[in-house]
Every structure is written in structure tokens, then in C-alpha cells.
Amino acid sequence: DPSNQSLNLILCPLPSTILFHCDFQKMGIQTVAVHSDVDSSAVHVKMADEAVCVGPAPTGKSYLNMDAIMDAIRSTGAQAVHPGYGFLSENKEFAQRLAAEGVMFVGPDTHAIQAMGDKIQSKLIAKAAGVNTIPGFDGVVKTAEEAVKIAQDIGYPVMIKASAGGGGKGMRIAWNDEETREGFRFSSQEAASSFGDDRLLIEKFIDNPRHIEIQVLADKHGSALWLNERECSIQRRNQKVVEEAPSTFLDPATRRAMGEQAVQLAKAVQYSSAGTVEFLVDSQKNFYFLEMNTRLQVEHPITECITGLDLVQQMIRIAKGYPLQHKQEDIPINGWAIESRVYAEDPYKSFGLPSIGRLSQYQEPLNLSNVRVDSGIQEGSDISIYYDPMISKLVTYGATRAEALAKMEDALDNYVIRGVTHNIPLLREIITHPRFISGDITTNFLPEVYPSGFHGHQLATDSRRELLASAAALYIAAQLRSQRFLCNLRVSTIPQERGKWELCVELGKDRHNVEVTRSGNTYTVEVDAGRVEVSGEWNLASPLLPLTINGTHRMLQCLSREASGEITVQYLGTSFKVRVLSKLAAELDSYMPEKIPEDTSSILRSPMPGTVVAVAVKAGDTVAEGQEICVIEAMKMQNSMTAAKTAKVKSVHCKPGETVGEGDLLVELE
């Protein structure tokens, strides 16, 4: 048993250093963490027995620097390397270098990495192995014009994607010739940046599919298992956002057929380790091979929840040469598991553009049962422009899907993240949306449900009253708290506490007259011709504010309170800004001058922090509406910035290679 074998293991992190759950100490394994200089205080570094810095922040000089990592292996005497989820985890050259030095790679053999890592070759192998494949061009596309011709032959829409890629990087959907040319340019640049390989392929894009993947586990003795499926259809920019296991869509016969084809492919390349075979599934349950990831997937915890298997432990056993401990009939589906990817992203911009900053306050909802959080950060950690903006993987488990969803809702409400913009508002809206609850989902879920973009929780009449009443009660509770010190009134001449208040609460452009009465810890609020009772402990020092509103338990978060009466409250996952004023202050407020908004049509600001890759204009140029002005790369994704109107360029405030922050001025138009 490998738990009795002493082993020194190098841990290579995900691009955002997200950890996986595996008790290495229990297995008798000492660990060495490799890290860049900006990750010297990262959680995985603190948890490991040893740590070695392998270079500065840019990935090419640290986490992708094979020479530095090989030096770390030699200096620490490491006997094995677990490559994590990204970076070198699917790099055959790295695996070959390890093998040449007698170091165990916790993953498949190099021939399997090579065969499945090349999207073109993997598709040919899949065809030969009897796996259903998507119609397309089985070769490398060399130029944009060649891409256009191939796309025309296949028929639009088409998917342009990196041959060596994964994780949504280097992928573009094209619906016409112009989008094909643009997609070829961006996909090749992203592929070169992310994988050091700019080769592209083109295949038919299956509209409105589901993205369902099969987890496989194979040993070095010819045995292979499929560990059921994961539904990964909720995506933005071809990157997964919410996953669940099992899928609501598959029947036992389709599940078995997909599992058996996944195992056929694994055996065809003599695969040995944990791997994932991804499929697109249409509305008729026809499924087509998409790609095989020859590594541990980010979403592997939900498979662990429903099968009871520790996949990282299994990978180590297999790498050590042990046979599989289970047979196919031993693999269960016990309950339901859901994973939400919590990102430092602004969900109101294209469903999530990266955000950077320092986590000034951070509290995971681990006080709840059946909740698992895989993260690589802590309070005080920095989210930088260099790596993936994922904060954590939030996983909930239940006997039924409804139970797992209810637990996820509670977990998101109890998750405290301050200092960076995050996507919890979007995650909560997804898992509570009627279409998601019913299982009616495809990879187009987000653009279909939010065709004009995501705008947060839309308040109904009752929820609006709840929010207004909670804000009014919070305002009064804060006022009463400020009058006391060590349970005594601060000023002895303050009159007896009042029991009734008349207030004005502003939400957006609307004003609401509110009357509040108090009895102990319960506030009764008259607002919008309705009555709302709000009660709680009112511990304003806590980041969480548990309240009972008209008999329903709600978990709110008070994100900020200003002397001006402005209060930012996280309610039903979304942050709402309200302003609470006394009746007199509301009357006088009408005399205050209004701030004139900036004319954004004549300026272009960066919507996210990143690096300027290219600038296509100079002062004096005339640009048309929608014309590309510059390209910003953020977290390995390239984003084209375009002109909002036809005008002459007045001045350019950026240049290629420059780092810009969110809101930085890029270009001015006349």
C-alpha cells in the first residue's frame, strides 16, 4: 500500500494556485511546493514541508520554466511530481524530462499526453477507436484565408480552436468569413501565449449543445473505469462556471455508452491515470468527442462526492504501479454534487472580466454541513494580473439535487469576500433560475437567459420591500449602536431612546417613505403600502448579518456604511446600494447639485486590468464605429477594444507591453 511508502512529492499549482483535497501526510508523503516570487506567501507554500521559488511572476519565467523546476527537483531530492491542473500538466516534454531523470510523473505516460494533447491527432485516434467525433477539417490551419475556405466548406458556424489547447483558451466561434479571420488571429495569439503552440484546427460548431464529460481512471495493467459524468454546460467564453454530477439529462443507457467510449479511447492510447473525456451532447442525446484532458480536472471534487473515491490518491497509487482497487460495478452514484467556480471577476462585464486586488476580508462557508471549499488563497492574499482569477471551487453535496442546490444557495450567501469584485451574484442567480432548476440547460444558457448581459438579481415587489425594510432597520440599529459605549449612553443628556422613526430610503432613482418602529431586536417597517418585520442579533461587527424577515431566514452582508446614509448590502447574492435619510435630510437633499456623468463615447477606458498587446491607431487617424483600437490581454485571454463612434483619434495613452488597470484611459476621440 502506498500509504506506507515514503515519497517526496513536488506540487505544481493551478494558474491560480487552487489546491486539491488530498491528505499527503496520511499517505506518508513529504511535499515540496514550487512557486513564483509573488506567490511566496501562497497557501500551498505554507502547507508544504518545503518550498522552492522557481522565478518571477510571469509564467514563462516560473511555472512554465522547466529548467527551474528540474533544479528544484534535484535540490530537494524529490522523487515524484504532481503537476496540478494547468501549466505543465499536459506537457509531454516535461514528462519526458522527468522520466529521463528517474522522477515519477503523477499522470499518464508521455505517449498518451502527446496523442491526446494534439487536438488533431486525438480526433483521428478517437475515430479509429470507435468514438463519435464532430465533422471538421483533420489538419492544421496555417493562414486566415485558408481558415475562411475551410469554414466555407464545413459550413457555418464553425469552432476555431488551439490544437494544443484547453480551458477555453484559444477558442473562437465564427458565423461568417470576417469572424473567421478575426477568430484565427486571436486564437493563434492566445494559443501561443498560453501553450507555446499556435497551431489551430477548425470543426463544425454544434449549436445549443450540452457539455458533458466522463471521468476515467486507468492503471498500468490494462484496466480502466469510467466514474460517471459531470455536466459542465454553464459556461462563459468556453470556460466552465457551474458543474454538477450526475447530469439531469443522461439516461442509464446513454451514460453507459458514453462511459464505454471514453474507456475505449483511454485503452487505445494505453492511458494510465485520472483523465477526462469531454463530449458535446445534442438535444437527441447524440454525443460527439470534443477532447481528452490528460490531467486532473478542476471540477473533479464533484466526482469524488458521488463516488467516494479520492482521485488524487488514486493517481498517486497508479503512478506508483499499483492496480486499480475497484471494478466498474463498484462505481456508484450516491447523491448529487454541485460546484461553483468562484472568480475574482466582474460578472456585469461580459459575464466576468478579471478583477485584481487584495482580499481584505475572506471567510469560507465551512461552518455549513456538506460544503467543501478548494482554494489557494486566504485573507490578505493578492489577486494579480499574472494568473487565473479563480478564488476557489465551492462544492456542495446532498442526497438529492434539490438538497445540493439549497446548500449551494446557503453557502454562497455565507461566503465573505472583500477587496476584489467577485462573481457570487452571477453564481447565485444561475443556481436559483427556474431553467437551471428544471435542468433545461445548454452551453448557451447565459446568453439566452441574459441576452442584454447580466444585471444582478431583479427585485420583485416583495423582495424590494424586504431590501428596503432591512436597510432601514440596519440604519436605525447602527444609529442606536453609535449612541452607546460599554452598554451605556455616550452622553448622559441624550433623551430616552426613541421607538419610532420616519425615514426616506433611496434605491436607484426611486424614493420610498418608510416608518420604523422597534421592539427589542425586532423592527416593524411600513414601506410601499406593506408591513415587513425584521429581526436579528444586529451584530454590526460581523461580516454576516443573519436576519429573519417576515418569518423567512435570510443571510445578508453589510458591505459598507457611510456617514451620508449610503449603505451597500449584499442581498440574495447581489450588492445593492441604498441611501437612508431622515425625513428632514431627504427634504434638504433636493437642493444638492447633481454630478454630470462623463461622456464615454469620446473616450476608451480599459474594462479590466491587463497588458496592452497591440495598438492599431495613432493620433490623427479616423476610426469607424466598432473598429478595433487596441487589444488587452488579461489572464491569457485577449480582448479587442473598439470605437464607440466614428471619429478622429485625439490622443493615444497606451502602448504595446504596457500594464493598465481597470478604468485607465486608453484613447481619446474628438
XYZ file of C-alpha atoms in Angstrom:
670
model
C 0.000 0.000 0.000
C 1.446 3.408 -0.966
C 0.422 4.902 2.393
C 3.398 3.040 3.842
C 5.868 4.250 1.210
C 7.963 7.348 1.968
C 7.803 9.713 -1.006
C 8.998 13.246 -1.650
C 6.495 14.956 -3.952
C 6.757 18.234 -5.873
C 3.442 20.104 -6.097
C 2.898 22.338 -9.143
C -0.153 24.594 -8.717
C -3.032 25.611 -10.984
C -2.622 29.029 -12.635
C -4.374 30.447 -9.567
C -2.776 28.005 -7.073
C -6.110 26.348 -6.227
C -5.469 23.358 -4.015
C -6.974 19.909 -4.206
C -8.038 17.828 -1.224
C -5.604 15.018 -0.521
C -4.050 14.131 2.832
C -0.423 13.613 1.766
C 0.744 13.284 5.377
C -1.651 10.399 5.915
C -0.116 8.738 2.842
C 3.376 9.220 4.271
C 4.340 11.720 1.574
C 6.505 14.772 2.167
C 5.710 17.673 -0.155
C 7.683 20.426 -1.860
C 5.800 23.418 -3.284
C 7.208 25.327 -6.234
C 6.146 28.942 -6.514
C 6.876 32.253 -8.234
C 8.197 35.148 -6.199
C 4.744 36.779 -5.942
C 3.328 33.503 -4.588
C 5.857 33.180 -1.760
C 3.062 33.521 0.831
C 0.524 31.371 -1.024
C -1.462 28.744 0.867
C 0.100 25.784 -0.967
C 3.548 27.110 0.009
C 2.596 27.274 3.686
C 1.056 23.801 3.657
C 4.038 22.053 2.061
C 7.007 20.669 4.010
C 9.410 22.604 1.769
C 9.102 25.383 -0.815
C 11.286 26.480 -3.714
C 10.957 29.719 -5.694
C 11.281 28.980 -9.409
C 11.296 32.524 -10.775
C 9.476 35.843 -11.113
C 5.737 36.296 -11.663
C 5.445 35.835 -15.465
C 4.541 32.184 -16.081
C 7.218 31.691 -18.740
C 9.864 32.556 -16.157
C 8.438 30.469 -13.300
C 5.657 27.892 -13.537
C 6.444 27.109 -17.193
C 10.207 27.275 -16.611
C 11.159 23.594 -16.857
C 14.828 24.204 -16.092
C 13.993 25.946 -12.811
C 11.538 23.224 -11.800
C 14.046 20.483 -12.659
C 16.604 22.300 -10.485
C 14.060 22.364 -7.643
C 13.551 18.610 -8.028
C 17.279 17.924 -7.861
C 17.946 20.250 -4.929
C 15.159 18.757 -2.796
C 15.637 15.141 -3.848
C 12.005 14.903 -4.959
C 11.005 11.502 -6.310
C 7.704 12.487 -7.923
C 5.857 15.487 -9.366
C 2.115 16.155 -9.290
C 1.610 18.805 -11.985
C -1.737 20.138 -10.740
C -4.390 21.301 -13.222
C -2.589 23.682 -15.568
C 0.788 24.930 -16.748
C 2.947 21.826 -17.429
C 0.310 19.229 -16.527
C -0.176 18.245 -20.189
C 3.327 18.979 -21.473
C 4.952 15.861 -22.912
C 8.443 17.393 -22.891
C 8.208 17.988 -19.141
C 7.063 14.410 -18.554
C 9.934 13.147 -20.734
C 12.500 15.177 -18.797
C 11.185 13.753 -15.536
C 11.369 10.205 -16.894
C 14.947 10.795 -18.091
C 15.965 11.633 -14.520
C 14.015 8.777 -12.936
C 11.400 11.083 -11.374
C 7.830 9.811 -11.267
C 5.240 11.932 -13.092
C 1.858 11.664 -11.371
C -0.074 11.464 -14.599
C -0.200 9.448 -17.826
C 2.762 8.311 -19.907
C 4.233 10.717 -22.459
C 2.769 8.926 -25.490
C -0.778 9.407 -24.113
C -0.094 13.077 -23.361
C 1.198 13.579 -26.889
C -1.632 11.658 -28.547
C -4.438 13.382 -26.655
C -2.738 16.766 -26.271
C -2.839 17.367 -30.006
C -6.488 18.002 -30.890
C -5.952 16.942 -34.491
C -4.224 13.661 -33.669
C -6.630 12.895 -30.811
C -9.615 13.232 -33.132
C -8.090 10.743 -35.584
C -7.323 8.302 -32.748
C -10.858 8.706 -31.392
C -12.322 7.902 -34.816
C -10.174 4.782 -35.072
C -11.226 3.722 -31.557
C -14.905 3.867 -32.482
C -15.659 7.110 -30.649
C -18.227 9.507 -32.130
C -16.488 12.663 -33.490
C -17.549 16.099 -34.760
C -17.321 16.752 -38.528
C -14.395 19.052 -39.363
C -11.015 19.543 -41.018
C -8.479 16.955 -39.812
C -5.369 19.056 -40.252
C -3.523 22.192 -39.180
C -4.879 25.516 -40.481
C -1.944 27.740 -41.448
C -3.420 31.082 -42.558
C -6.534 33.177 -42.027
C -7.566 32.815 -45.670
C -7.161 29.045 -45.509
C -9.332 29.132 -42.381
C -12.040 31.011 -44.303
C -12.004 28.475 -47.152
C -12.197 25.515 -44.740
C -15.018 27.184 -42.797
C -16.963 27.738 -46.002
C -16.513 24.062 -46.930
C -17.642 22.814 -43.490
C -20.498 25.322 -43.296
C -21.052 27.993 -40.652
C -20.992 28.158 -37.702
C -17.527 26.746 -37.003
C -15.309 26.450 -33.949
C -11.697 27.622 -34.280
C -9.542 26.216 -31.502
C -5.970 25.637 -30.459
C -4.592 22.215 -31.330
C -2.637 22.088 -28.065
C -5.204 23.987 -26.011
C -7.724 23.573 -23.273
C -9.543 25.528 -20.591
C -11.325 27.747 -23.122
C -8.080 29.418 -24.219
C -7.528 29.894 -27.949
C -11.155 29.149 -28.876
C -13.488 31.261 -31.014
C -16.870 30.657 -32.666
C -17.235 32.146 -36.162
C -20.506 32.699 -38.007
C -19.083 34.340 -41.145
C -15.843 34.972 -43.075
C -14.898 38.130 -41.171
C -15.352 36.448 -37.770
C -13.234 33.549 -39.052
C -10.345 35.889 -39.928
C -10.601 37.655 -36.570
C -11.016 34.364 -34.692
C -7.950 32.908 -36.410
C -5.851 35.903 -35.328
C -6.977 35.933 -31.696
C -6.992 32.145 -31.270
C -3.452 31.773 -32.637
C -2.170 34.585 -30.387
C -3.872 33.159 -27.281
C -2.655 29.652 -28.121
C 0.930 30.856 -28.474
C 0.692 32.793 -25.202
C -0.973 30.013 -23.190
C 0.591 26.864 -24.641
C 3.600 27.961 -26.707
C 1.912 26.379 -29.749
C -0.150 28.469 -32.197
C -1.465 25.603 -34.361
C -5.231 25.720 -34.929
C -7.952 23.386 -36.161
C -11.495 24.047 -37.364
C -14.585 21.915 -36.879
C -18.345 22.243 -37.134
C -19.850 24.129 -34.196
C -22.808 22.233 -32.755
C -25.354 24.874 -31.782
C -27.107 24.609 -28.397
C -25.268 21.512 -27.152
C -24.653 20.284 -23.647
C -21.063 19.869 -22.475
C -20.877 16.568 -20.595
C -17.629 14.869 -19.666
C -16.729 11.391 -18.450
C -14.134 10.863 -15.735
C -11.893 7.879 -16.458
C -9.371 6.111 -14.263
C -6.880 3.653 -15.748
C -3.881 1.779 -14.364
C -0.648 0.479 -15.931
C -2.044 -3.059 -16.113
C -4.666 -2.514 -18.828
C -7.659 -1.889 -16.560
C -9.823 1.217 -16.973
C -13.020 2.527 -15.376
C -15.472 5.321 -16.124
C -16.529 7.180 -12.972
C -19.802 8.586 -14.315
C -20.323 12.009 -15.837
C -20.112 15.702 -14.988
C -22.491 18.238 -16.531
C -20.445 21.334 -17.455
C -22.813 23.222 -19.751
C -22.922 26.503 -17.814
C -20.045 28.382 -19.449
C -18.868 31.806 -20.476
C -16.226 32.268 -23.175
C -15.954 28.439 -23.366
C -14.885 28.289 -19.705
C -16.947 26.418 -17.143
C -18.760 28.300 -14.375
C -21.066 25.763 -12.675
C -20.729 21.972 -12.854
C -22.733 19.123 -11.381
C -22.632 15.357 -11.109
C -24.524 13.465 -12.283
C -26.285 15.138 -15.234
C -30.052 15.612 -15.219
C -30.094 14.808 -18.954
C -28.493 11.385 -19.296
C -30.415 8.154 -19.039
C -28.566 4.996 -17.924
C -28.143 3.731 -21.500
C -26.572 6.980 -22.768
C -24.389 7.223 -19.673
C -23.088 3.699 -20.242
C -22.492 4.302 -23.966
C -20.513 7.483 -23.242
C -18.568 5.781 -20.456
C -17.693 2.789 -22.623
C -16.494 5.004 -25.493
C -14.385 7.032 -23.034
C -12.761 3.815 -21.791
C -12.216 2.637 -25.397
C -10.299 5.844 -26.094
C -8.253 5.543 -22.889
C -7.270 1.986 -23.766
C -6.445 2.985 -27.356
C -3.665 5.265 -26.090
C -2.682 2.959 -23.183
C -3.770 5.654 -20.742
C -2.809 5.299 -17.074
C -4.007 7.881 -14.520
C -7.082 10.029 -13.989
C -8.287 11.649 -17.211
C -11.382 13.245 -18.639
C -13.061 12.651 -21.991
C -15.245 15.609 -22.954
C -18.314 15.282 -25.193
C -20.843 17.604 -26.775
C -24.361 16.180 -26.487
C -27.248 17.398 -28.654
C -30.950 17.520 -27.794
C -31.462 13.982 -29.117
C -28.727 12.587 -26.838
C -26.306 12.147 -29.746
C -22.818 12.700 -28.347
C -19.556 13.698 -30.027
C -15.962 13.562 -28.805
C -14.589 17.012 -28.028
C -11.205 16.393 -26.402
C -9.426 14.410 -23.716
C -7.765 16.200 -20.825
C -4.773 14.143 -19.699
C -4.728 15.611 -16.222
C -6.834 16.144 -13.138
C -9.801 18.414 -13.895
C -10.639 21.468 -11.818
C -14.142 20.068 -11.266
C -13.001 16.616 -10.051
C -14.392 17.136 -6.474
C -17.983 16.563 -7.575
C -16.998 13.133 -8.906
C -15.289 12.404 -5.592
C -18.503 13.358 -3.773
C -20.785 10.981 -5.675
C -18.337 8.051 -5.929
C -16.445 8.284 -2.630
C -13.085 7.968 -4.437
C -10.110 10.245 -3.748
C -8.865 10.877 -7.292
C -5.519 12.400 -6.290
C -4.770 9.415 -4.086
C -5.758 7.112 -6.946
C -3.411 8.996 -9.307
C -0.512 8.502 -6.900
C -1.296 4.790 -6.497
C -1.438 4.328 -10.268
C 1.801 6.274 -10.836
C 3.455 4.011 -8.260
C 2.383 0.983 -10.307
C -0.491 -0.367 -8.224
C -3.530 -1.878 -9.980
C -6.996 -0.356 -9.647
C -8.770 -1.334 -6.447
C -12.278 -1.242 -7.970
C -14.309 -2.822 -10.742
C -16.850 -0.993 -12.925
C -19.791 -2.421 -10.987
C -18.307 -0.965 -7.783
C -18.669 2.636 -9.021
C -21.830 4.190 -7.544
C -23.797 7.378 -7.997
C -24.503 8.376 -4.415
C -26.419 11.644 -4.143
C -25.747 14.844 -6.064
C -22.868 17.327 -6.061
C -22.607 20.842 -7.490
C -19.525 23.009 -7.973
C -19.493 26.790 -8.386
C -16.275 28.362 -9.606
C -15.777 31.491 -7.527
C -13.774 34.008 -9.560
C -12.317 37.448 -8.908
C -14.303 38.764 -11.841
C -16.878 41.444 -12.555
C -19.951 39.435 -13.674
C -21.617 42.576 -15.027
C -18.972 42.789 -17.782
C -19.334 40.008 -20.372
C -20.374 37.589 -17.568
C -16.960 38.038 -15.946
C -13.929 40.181 -16.731
C -10.964 39.777 -14.350
C -10.647 41.857 -11.195
C -7.482 42.332 -9.165
C -6.853 43.441 -5.602
C -6.097 42.258 -2.098
C -8.540 40.156 -0.093
C -9.118 42.489 2.832
C -11.600 40.066 4.376
C -12.141 36.422 3.485
C -14.297 33.793 5.169
C -15.270 30.474 3.602
C -18.680 28.953 4.493
C -17.163 25.874 6.102
C -19.489 26.219 9.102
C -22.190 24.628 6.946
C -22.506 20.851 6.577
C -21.851 19.121 3.233
C -19.814 22.087 1.976
C -16.291 21.756 0.587
C -14.059 24.636 -0.491
C -10.889 24.002 -2.505
C -8.944 27.255 -2.510
C -5.417 28.520 -2.643
C -5.890 31.924 -1.050
C -6.532 33.413 2.362
C -7.299 36.758 3.929
C -4.589 39.174 2.776
C -3.824 37.304 -0.464
C -3.350 39.300 -3.655
C -5.242 38.510 -6.846
C -2.843 39.630 -9.582
C -2.922 40.013 -13.364
C -0.421 37.185 -13.806
C -2.603 34.148 -13.105
C -6.103 32.765 -13.444
C -8.559 34.834 -11.321
C -10.189 31.808 -9.675
C -10.602 32.257 -5.922
C -11.968 28.818 -5.099
C -14.120 25.882 -6.051
C -17.226 25.848 -3.869
C -18.763 22.373 -3.710
C -21.995 21.290 -2.048
C -23.395 17.781 -1.726
C -26.818 16.357 -0.926
C -28.861 13.191 -1.155
C -30.849 14.858 -3.965
C -30.205 17.633 -6.466
C -32.693 19.909 -4.675
C -30.793 19.407 -1.411
C -27.440 20.158 -3.054
C -28.856 23.309 -4.696
C -30.348 24.569 -1.425
C -27.000 24.002 0.273
C -25.213 25.889 -2.530
C -27.591 28.830 -2.095
C -26.783 28.956 1.638
C -23.053 28.577 1.007
C -22.965 31.466 -1.482
C -24.892 33.698 0.940
C -22.424 32.815 3.737
C -19.271 33.333 1.632
C -17.449 36.533 2.661
C -15.135 38.069 0.037
C -13.966 41.672 0.371
C -11.340 43.624 -1.540
C -11.985 42.254 -5.030
C -15.027 42.119 -7.275
C -16.366 38.552 -7.448
C -18.930 36.541 -9.382
C -21.098 35.311 -6.490
C -24.062 37.409 -7.752
C -23.976 35.515 -11.068
C -23.457 32.100 -9.439
C -26.441 32.578 -7.137
C -28.694 33.728 -9.954
C -27.719 30.697 -12.047
C -28.450 28.088 -9.399
C -31.802 29.681 -8.452
C -33.003 30.257 -12.027
C -36.077 28.158 -12.960
C -34.393 26.900 -16.161
C -31.368 25.640 -14.257
C -33.505 24.099 -11.527
C -35.531 22.233 -14.175
C -32.315 21.022 -15.870
C -33.112 22.840 -19.128
C -29.559 23.975 -19.885
C -27.114 24.167 -22.791
C -23.771 25.887 -23.348
C -25.838 28.911 -24.493
C -27.592 29.210 -21.129
C -26.031 32.536 -20.105
C -26.570 34.482 -23.369
C -30.092 33.057 -23.674
C -31.154 33.853 -20.109
C -29.347 37.214 -20.057
C -29.419 38.424 -23.697
C -28.533 42.001 -22.733
C -25.898 40.918 -20.215
C -26.072 40.109 -16.524
C -27.557 42.841 -14.337
C -27.789 41.170 -10.949
C -30.881 39.993 -9.080
C -34.042 41.640 -10.377
C -36.165 42.646 -7.422
C -39.843 41.664 -7.343
C -42.304 43.649 -5.214
C -41.861 41.507 -2.088
C -38.065 41.265 -2.318
C -37.840 45.040 -2.890
C -39.833 45.608 0.298
C -37.558 43.170 2.157
C -34.436 45.008 0.999
C -35.809 48.470 1.837
C -37.010 47.307 5.249
C -33.695 45.594 6.045
C -31.731 48.715 5.062
C -33.956 50.938 7.218
C -33.660 48.577 10.195
C -29.892 48.353 9.717
C -29.637 52.156 9.624
C -31.561 52.512 12.907
C -29.582 49.682 14.557
C -26.335 51.446 13.595
C -27.649 54.787 14.922
C -28.599 53.234 18.261
C -25.254 51.397 18.461
C -23.321 54.635 17.932
C -25.083 56.213 20.921
C -23.734 53.602 23.316
C -20.341 52.702 24.753
C -19.875 49.683 27.013
C -23.678 49.341 27.177
C -24.083 52.918 28.479
C -25.268 56.038 26.673
C -22.273 58.067 25.432
C -23.836 61.399 26.531
C -25.982 61.478 29.639
C -28.144 64.285 28.234
C -29.338 62.174 25.292
C -33.085 61.764 25.697
C -34.713 58.391 26.224
C -34.369 56.082 23.216
C -36.999 56.625 20.564
C -39.256 53.839 19.422
C -40.432 55.288 16.107
C -38.665 56.852 13.098
C -39.742 58.398 9.787
C -37.166 57.831 7.061
C -36.650 58.075 3.318
C -34.883 55.177 1.581
C -33.447 55.646 -1.926
C -32.893 52.666 -4.218
C -31.758 53.579 -7.708
C -33.780 56.595 -8.797
C -36.755 55.736 -6.595
C -37.505 57.194 -3.158
C -39.587 55.358 -0.592
C -41.069 56.872 2.554
C -40.592 54.479 5.439
C -41.880 54.328 9.013
C -39.958 52.175 11.501
C -40.959 51.034 14.978
C -38.792 48.967 17.290
C -39.471 46.360 19.944
C -36.284 44.779 21.296
C -34.370 43.273 18.370
C -37.392 43.377 16.059
C -38.114 46.259 13.714
C -41.500 46.696 12.074
C -41.212 48.650 8.852
C -44.103 50.219 6.924
C -42.996 50.632 3.303
C -44.800 50.756 -0.061
C -48.203 50.038 1.492
C -46.852 46.892 3.150
C -45.542 45.835 6.550
C -42.245 43.978 6.997
C -40.910 42.557 10.275
C -37.122 42.320 10.502
C -35.413 40.711 13.499
C -31.893 39.565 14.333
C -28.980 39.913 16.723
C -27.720 43.007 14.833
C -24.033 42.267 15.392
C -22.733 45.009 13.098
C -19.107 43.977 13.708
C -19.717 40.660 11.922
C -19.424 40.454 8.117
C -22.543 38.280 8.091
C -25.945 39.605 9.112
C -28.427 36.760 9.728
C -31.967 38.154 9.754
C -35.484 36.810 9.922
C -37.666 38.769 7.506
C -41.388 38.094 7.773
C -40.574 34.661 9.170
C -38.048 33.742 6.457
C -34.373 33.329 7.326
C -32.075 35.467 5.163
C -28.315 35.898 5.281
C -27.341 39.447 4.350
C -23.935 41.083 4.270
C -23.401 44.753 5.041
C -20.550 45.637 2.704
C -20.272 49.301 3.694
C -21.972 52.046 5.706
C -21.223 55.733 5.099
C -21.959 58.772 7.255
C -24.026 60.123 4.356
C -26.517 57.300 4.888
C -25.289 55.228 1.944
C -25.379 51.503 2.726
C -24.219 48.697 0.425
C -25.983 45.431 1.223
C -25.469 42.002 -0.323
C -28.984 40.599 -0.550
C -29.912 37.425 -2.459
C -26.328 37.369 -3.724
C -26.369 40.815 -5.358
C -24.916 44.025 -3.937
C -27.438 46.865 -3.724
C -26.615 50.470 -2.906
C -29.295 52.225 -0.887
C -29.331 55.581 0.849
C -31.241 56.053 4.082
C -32.054 59.622 5.132
C -34.083 61.195 7.882
C -37.245 62.959 6.731
C -35.571 66.385 7.096
C -32.368 65.326 5.292
C -34.456 63.979 2.399
C -36.250 67.317 2.044
C -32.942 69.260 2.017
C -31.314 66.795 -0.410
C -33.305 68.262 -3.310
C -31.099 71.368 -3.100
C -27.876 69.413 -3.685
C -26.295 69.741 -7.184
C -26.201 66.607 -9.365
C -22.930 65.217 -10.711
C -22.800 65.318 -14.528
C -21.862 61.866 -15.916
C -18.778 61.515 -18.115
C -19.278 61.321 -21.898
C -17.930 57.814 -22.518
C -18.461 57.897 -26.301
C -15.331 60.048 -26.766
C -13.013 58.063 -24.520
C -11.946 54.445 -24.309
C -11.082 53.098 -20.868
C -9.763 49.652 -20.037
C -12.644 47.486 -18.733
C -10.190 45.282 -16.819
C -6.591 45.150 -15.587
C -4.194 43.642 -18.120
C -1.404 44.153 -20.629
C -1.675 46.082 -23.891
C -0.836 43.611 -26.673
C -1.384 45.865 -29.673
C -2.458 49.415 -30.543
C -3.986 49.783 -34.005
C -4.378 53.579 -34.185
C -2.414 56.796 -33.708
C -3.349 60.429 -33.111
C -4.980 61.926 -36.198
C -6.403 58.624 -37.516
C -10.099 58.407 -38.332
C -11.838 55.351 -36.895
C -15.244 53.886 -37.682
C -17.737 52.734 -35.071
C -16.809 49.201 -33.997
C -13.262 49.437 -35.385
C -10.553 47.818 -33.279
C -8.430 50.380 -31.435
C -6.283 48.141 -29.238
C -6.060 44.651 -27.723
C -5.815 43.993 -23.967
C -4.655 40.622 -22.631
C -5.914 39.640 -19.190
C -5.340 36.224 -17.614
C -4.236 34.787 -21.009
C -7.433 35.949 -22.771
C -7.203 38.631 -25.470
C -9.932 41.264 -25.677
C -10.480 43.627 -28.599
C -11.293 47.232 -27.608
C -13.381 49.031 -30.236
C -14.509 52.595 -31.007
C -17.970 53.596 -29.756
C -18.471 56.048 -32.656
C -16.943 57.256 -35.900
C -14.440 59.996 -35.029
C -10.863 61.227 -35.279
C -8.337 59.983 -32.701
C -7.353 62.886 -30.464
C -4.681 61.117 -28.395
C -3.400 57.644 -27.507
C -2.472 56.979 -23.875
C -1.148 53.419 -24.091
C 1.475 51.420 -25.942
C 2.175 47.704 -26.502
C 3.661 45.930 -23.492
C 2.260 48.447 -21.020
C 0.285 47.286 -17.975
C -3.066 49.024 -17.463
C -5.568 48.980 -14.638
C -9.361 48.857 -14.755
C -10.676 52.275 -15.796
C -7.333 53.542 -17.154
C -7.665 55.891 -20.117
C -6.518 54.229 -23.360
C -7.607 56.509 -26.205
C -9.420 59.841 -26.588
C -11.585 60.663 -29.618
C -12.566 64.131 -30.867
